[in-house]
Short mmCIF file of N, CA, C and O in Angstrom, two decimals:
data_model
loop_
_atom_site.label_atom_id
_atom_site.label_comp_id
_atom_site.label_asym_id
_atom_site.label_seq_id
_atom_site.Cartn_x
_atom_site.Cartn_y
_atom_site.Cartn_z
N UNK X 18 54.43 -50.53 52.73
CA UNK X 18 53.54 -51.31 51.88
C UNK X 18 53.39 -50.65 50.52
O UNK X 18 53.22 -49.44 50.42
N UNK X 19 53.39 -51.47 49.46
CA UNK X 19 53.24 -50.94 48.11
C UNK X 19 51.77 -50.77 47.76
O UNK X 19 50.93 -51.56 48.17
N UNK X 20 51.48 -49.74 46.97
CA UNK X 20 50.12 -49.53 46.47
C UNK X 20 49.89 -50.47 45.29
O UNK X 20 50.79 -50.66 44.48
N UNK X 21 48.69 -51.04 45.17
CA UNK X 21 48.44 -51.89 44.00
C UNK X 21 48.42 -51.05 42.73
O UNK X 21 47.98 -49.91 42.71
N UNK X 22 48.94 -51.63 41.64
CA UNK X 22 48.98 -50.94 40.36
C UNK X 22 47.65 -51.13 39.63
O UNK X 22 47.01 -52.16 39.77
N UNK X 23 47.23 -50.14 38.85
CA UNK X 23 46.00 -50.29 38.07
C UNK X 23 46.12 -51.43 37.07
O UNK X 23 47.21 -51.76 36.62
N UNK X 24 45.01 -52.04 36.71
CA UNK X 24 45.01 -53.12 35.74
C UNK X 24 45.57 -52.61 34.42
O UNK X 24 45.21 -51.55 33.95
N UNK X 25 46.46 -53.39 33.81
CA UNK X 25 47.04 -53.00 32.54
C UNK X 25 48.21 -52.04 32.65
O UNK X 25 48.71 -51.58 31.65
N UNK X 26 48.68 -51.76 33.86
CA UNK X 26 49.76 -50.81 34.06
C UNK X 26 51.09 -51.45 33.67
O UNK X 26 51.43 -52.52 34.12
N UNK X 27 51.84 -50.78 32.79
CA UNK X 27 53.15 -51.26 32.35
C UNK X 27 54.11 -50.08 32.41
O UNK X 27 54.17 -49.27 31.49
N UNK X 28 54.86 -49.98 33.48
CA UNK X 28 55.80 -48.87 33.61
C UNK X 28 55.07 -47.55 33.76
O UNK X 28 54.30 -47.35 34.69
N UNK X 29 55.25 -46.64 32.81
CA UNK X 29 54.64 -45.31 32.87
C UNK X 29 53.33 -45.23 32.10
O UNK X 29 52.67 -44.22 32.14
N UNK X 30 52.96 -46.27 31.36
CA UNK X 30 51.79 -46.21 30.49
C UNK X 30 50.68 -47.13 30.98
O UNK X 30 50.93 -48.21 31.48
N UNK X 31 49.46 -46.69 30.85
CA UNK X 31 48.30 -47.51 31.19
C UNK X 31 47.68 -47.97 29.87
O UNK X 31 47.35 -47.16 29.00
N UNK X 32 47.54 -49.26 29.72
CA UNK X 32 46.95 -49.82 28.50
C UNK X 32 45.43 -49.76 28.61
O UNK X 32 44.85 -50.26 29.56
N UNK X 33 44.78 -49.13 27.64
CA UNK X 33 43.32 -49.03 27.64
C UNK X 33 42.76 -50.23 26.88
O UNK X 33 43.08 -50.43 25.71
N UNK X 34 41.94 -51.02 27.54
CA UNK X 34 41.41 -52.22 26.90
C UNK X 34 39.89 -52.25 26.86
O UNK X 34 39.32 -53.21 26.38
N UNK X 35 39.23 -51.20 27.32
CA UNK X 35 37.78 -51.17 27.30
C UNK X 35 37.28 -51.00 25.87
O UNK X 35 37.84 -50.26 25.07
N UNK X 36 36.20 -51.73 25.53
CA UNK X 36 35.58 -51.67 24.21
C UNK X 36 34.08 -51.52 24.43
O UNK X 36 33.34 -52.49 24.47
N UNK X 37 33.62 -50.28 24.54
CA UNK X 37 32.23 -49.97 24.91
C UNK X 37 31.18 -50.59 24.00
O UNK X 37 30.14 -51.01 24.45
N UNK X 38 31.45 -50.61 22.68
CA UNK X 38 30.44 -51.11 21.75
C UNK X 38 30.73 -52.53 21.25
O UNK X 38 30.04 -53.04 20.37
N UNK X 39 31.76 -53.17 21.79
CA UNK X 39 32.11 -54.56 21.48
C UNK X 39 32.37 -54.79 19.99
O UNK X 39 32.03 -55.83 19.43
N UNK X 40 33.02 -53.82 19.34
CA UNK X 40 33.31 -53.97 17.92
C UNK X 40 34.71 -54.49 17.64
O UNK X 40 35.10 -54.66 16.50
N UNK X 41 35.49 -54.73 18.69
CA UNK X 41 36.84 -55.23 18.52
C UNK X 41 37.90 -54.14 18.46
O UNK X 41 39.08 -54.42 18.37
N UNK X 42 37.47 -52.87 18.51
CA UNK X 42 38.40 -51.73 18.52
C UNK X 42 38.33 -51.12 19.91
O UNK X 42 37.27 -50.70 20.36
N UNK X 43 39.48 -51.09 20.63
CA UNK X 43 39.48 -50.55 21.99
C UNK X 43 39.12 -49.07 21.96
O UNK X 43 39.42 -48.37 20.99
N UNK X 44 38.45 -48.61 23.00
CA UNK X 44 37.94 -47.23 23.05
C UNK X 44 39.02 -46.17 22.83
O UNK X 44 38.75 -45.13 22.24
N UNK X 45 40.24 -46.44 23.25
CA UNK X 45 41.31 -45.45 23.07
C UNK X 45 41.65 -45.23 21.60
O UNK X 45 42.25 -44.23 21.24
N UNK X 46 41.24 -46.15 20.71
CA UNK X 46 41.51 -46.03 19.28
C UNK X 46 40.23 -45.96 18.45
O UNK X 46 40.27 -45.84 17.24
N UNK X 47 39.07 -46.09 19.10
CA UNK X 47 37.77 -46.16 18.42
C UNK X 47 37.18 -44.76 18.26
O UNK X 47 36.87 -44.09 19.23
N UNK X 48 37.03 -44.30 17.03
CA UNK X 48 36.47 -42.99 16.75
C UNK X 48 34.96 -42.99 16.97
O UNK X 48 34.39 -42.00 17.41
N UNK X 49 34.30 -44.11 16.67
CA UNK X 49 32.85 -44.25 16.82
C UNK X 49 32.57 -45.28 17.92
O UNK X 49 32.36 -46.46 17.64
N UNK X 50 32.57 -44.84 19.15
CA UNK X 50 32.46 -45.75 20.30
C UNK X 50 31.06 -46.26 20.57
O UNK X 50 30.86 -47.06 21.47
N UNK X 51 30.08 -45.80 19.79
CA UNK X 51 28.70 -46.24 20.04
C UNK X 51 28.09 -46.90 18.80
O UNK X 51 26.90 -46.78 18.55
N UNK X 52 28.91 -47.62 18.03
CA UNK X 52 28.42 -48.30 16.83
C UNK X 52 27.33 -49.29 17.23
O UNK X 52 27.55 -50.13 18.09
N UNK X 53 26.13 -49.20 16.62
CA UNK X 53 25.05 -50.14 16.94
C UNK X 53 25.47 -51.58 16.63
O UNK X 53 26.18 -51.83 15.65
N UNK X 54 25.03 -52.52 17.44
CA UNK X 54 25.42 -53.92 17.33
C UNK X 54 25.22 -54.48 15.92
O UNK X 54 26.06 -55.20 15.40
N UNK X 55 24.11 -54.14 15.27
CA UNK X 55 23.81 -54.72 13.95
C UNK X 55 24.79 -54.26 12.86
O UNK X 55 24.79 -54.83 11.77
N UNK X 56 25.64 -53.29 13.15
CA UNK X 56 26.61 -52.80 12.16
C UNK X 56 28.05 -53.18 12.50
O UNK X 56 28.97 -52.80 11.77
N UNK X 57 28.26 -53.93 13.56
CA UNK X 57 29.60 -54.28 14.02
C UNK X 57 30.42 -54.97 12.92
O UNK X 57 31.60 -54.73 12.79
N UNK X 58 29.79 -55.83 12.12
CA UNK X 58 30.54 -56.55 11.09
C UNK X 58 30.89 -55.67 9.89
O UNK X 58 31.53 -56.14 8.95
N UNK X 59 30.52 -54.40 9.89
CA UNK X 59 30.79 -53.49 8.78
C UNK X 59 31.76 -52.37 9.15
O UNK X 59 31.92 -51.43 8.38
N UNK X 60 32.40 -52.43 10.30
CA UNK X 60 33.25 -51.32 10.74
C UNK X 60 34.54 -51.23 9.95
O UNK X 60 35.03 -52.22 9.41
N UNK X 61 35.09 -50.01 9.88
CA UNK X 61 36.39 -49.81 9.27
C UNK X 61 37.48 -49.92 10.35
O UNK X 61 37.19 -50.28 11.49
N UNK X 62 38.70 -49.61 10.01
CA UNK X 62 39.83 -49.81 10.93
C UNK X 62 39.80 -48.90 12.15
O UNK X 62 40.54 -49.14 13.11
N UNK X 63 38.98 -47.86 12.15
CA UNK X 63 38.90 -46.96 13.31
C UNK X 63 37.58 -47.09 14.05
O UNK X 63 37.25 -46.26 14.88
N UNK X 64 36.82 -48.15 13.74
CA UNK X 64 35.62 -48.46 14.51
C UNK X 64 34.33 -47.83 14.04
O UNK X 64 33.35 -47.80 14.77
N UNK X 65 34.28 -47.31 12.82
CA UNK X 65 33.07 -46.66 12.31
C UNK X 65 32.43 -47.51 11.21
O UNK X 65 33.11 -48.19 10.46
N UNK X 66 31.11 -47.45 11.13
CA UNK X 66 30.36 -48.17 10.10
C UNK X 66 29.56 -47.18 9.25
O UNK X 66 29.43 -46.02 9.59
N UNK X 67 29.03 -47.68 8.15
CA UNK X 67 28.17 -46.88 7.28
C UNK X 67 26.73 -47.15 7.73
O UNK X 67 26.04 -48.00 7.18
N UNK X 68 26.26 -46.42 8.72
CA UNK X 68 24.96 -46.66 9.35
C UNK X 68 23.79 -46.45 8.40
O UNK X 68 22.82 -47.19 8.42
N UNK X 69 23.87 -45.45 7.52
CA UNK X 69 22.73 -45.16 6.64
C UNK X 69 22.87 -45.78 5.24
O UNK X 69 22.08 -45.50 4.35
N UNK X 70 23.88 -46.62 5.04
CA UNK X 70 24.09 -47.37 3.79
C UNK X 70 24.22 -46.48 2.55
O UNK X 70 23.75 -46.85 1.47
N UNK X 71 24.85 -45.32 2.69
CA UNK X 71 25.05 -44.45 1.54
C UNK X 71 26.46 -44.56 0.96
O UNK X 71 26.82 -43.84 0.05
N UNK X 72 27.26 -45.46 1.51
CA UNK X 72 28.61 -45.66 1.03
C UNK X 72 29.65 -44.81 1.71
O UNK X 72 30.81 -44.81 1.33
N UNK X 73 29.26 -44.06 2.76
CA UNK X 73 30.17 -43.17 3.48
C UNK X 73 30.17 -43.57 4.96
O UNK X 73 29.12 -43.64 5.58
N UNK X 74 31.37 -43.84 5.51
CA UNK X 74 31.47 -44.22 6.92
C UNK X 74 31.03 -43.06 7.83
O UNK X 74 31.23 -41.90 7.50
N UNK X 75 30.45 -43.40 8.95
CA UNK X 75 29.88 -42.42 9.87
C UNK X 75 30.84 -41.32 10.31
O UNK X 75 30.43 -40.19 10.52
N UNK X 76 32.12 -41.63 10.45
CA UNK X 76 33.08 -40.63 10.93
C UNK X 76 33.32 -39.51 9.93
O UNK X 76 33.81 -38.45 10.29
N UNK X 77 32.96 -39.69 8.66
CA UNK X 77 33.15 -38.65 7.65
C UNK X 77 31.86 -38.31 6.90
O UNK X 77 31.89 -37.56 5.93
N UNK X 78 30.75 -38.84 7.35
CA UNK X 78 29.47 -38.64 6.67
C UNK X 78 28.85 -37.31 7.08
O UNK X 78 28.48 -37.09 8.22
N UNK X 79 28.74 -36.38 6.11
CA UNK X 79 28.16 -35.06 6.38
C UNK X 79 26.66 -35.14 6.60
O UNK X 79 26.07 -34.28 7.25
N UNK X 80 26.02 -36.17 6.05
CA UNK X 80 24.57 -36.37 6.19
C UNK X 80 24.34 -37.79 6.72
O UNK X 80 24.00 -38.70 5.95
N UNK X 81 24.56 -38.00 8.02
CA UNK X 81 24.53 -39.35 8.57
C UNK X 81 23.17 -40.05 8.53
O UNK X 81 23.10 -41.25 8.73
N UNK X 82 22.11 -39.34 8.23
CA UNK X 82 20.79 -39.96 8.18
C UNK X 82 20.17 -39.91 6.79
O UNK X 82 18.95 -39.99 6.64
N UNK X 83 21.01 -39.79 5.75
CA UNK X 83 20.46 -39.77 4.39
C UNK X 83 19.87 -41.14 4.05
O UNK X 83 20.34 -42.16 4.56
N UNK X 84 18.86 -41.18 3.20
CA UNK X 84 18.22 -42.46 2.85
C UNK X 84 19.19 -43.44 2.20
O UNK X 84 20.20 -43.04 1.63
N UNK X 85 18.87 -44.74 2.31
CA UNK X 85 19.69 -45.78 1.70
C UNK X 85 19.95 -45.49 0.23
O UNK X 85 19.08 -45.03 -0.49
N UNK X 86 21.17 -45.76 -0.19
CA UNK X 86 21.63 -45.61 -1.57
C UNK X 86 21.72 -44.19 -2.06
O UNK X 86 21.84 -43.95 -3.23
N UNK X 87 21.60 -43.21 -1.21
CA UNK X 87 21.79 -41.81 -1.61
C UNK X 87 23.21 -41.41 -1.23
O UNK X 87 23.48 -41.12 -0.09
N UNK X 88 24.12 -41.38 -2.14
CA UNK X 88 25.47 -40.97 -1.86
C UNK X 88 25.55 -39.45 -1.90
O UNK X 88 25.14 -38.85 -2.88
N UNK X 89 26.05 -38.87 -0.84
CA UNK X 89 26.08 -37.42 -0.74
C UNK X 89 27.53 -36.98 -0.66
O UNK X 89 28.30 -37.54 -0.01
#
């Protein structure tokens, strides 16, 4: 008897399709997997948003909680 293959299994590779924060970027490629829902429409190509509105995406923001409009 054959063992069932995992969902998304193609040959030697397993395709990761989970998207924890529902931003349209699968978790295997999403750098910011916990983007809050209200910022989903502002994400960049790697799944990060500018949460504090300072013009810097969360994945490279040295001061992620700086006040609005304060570019650091």
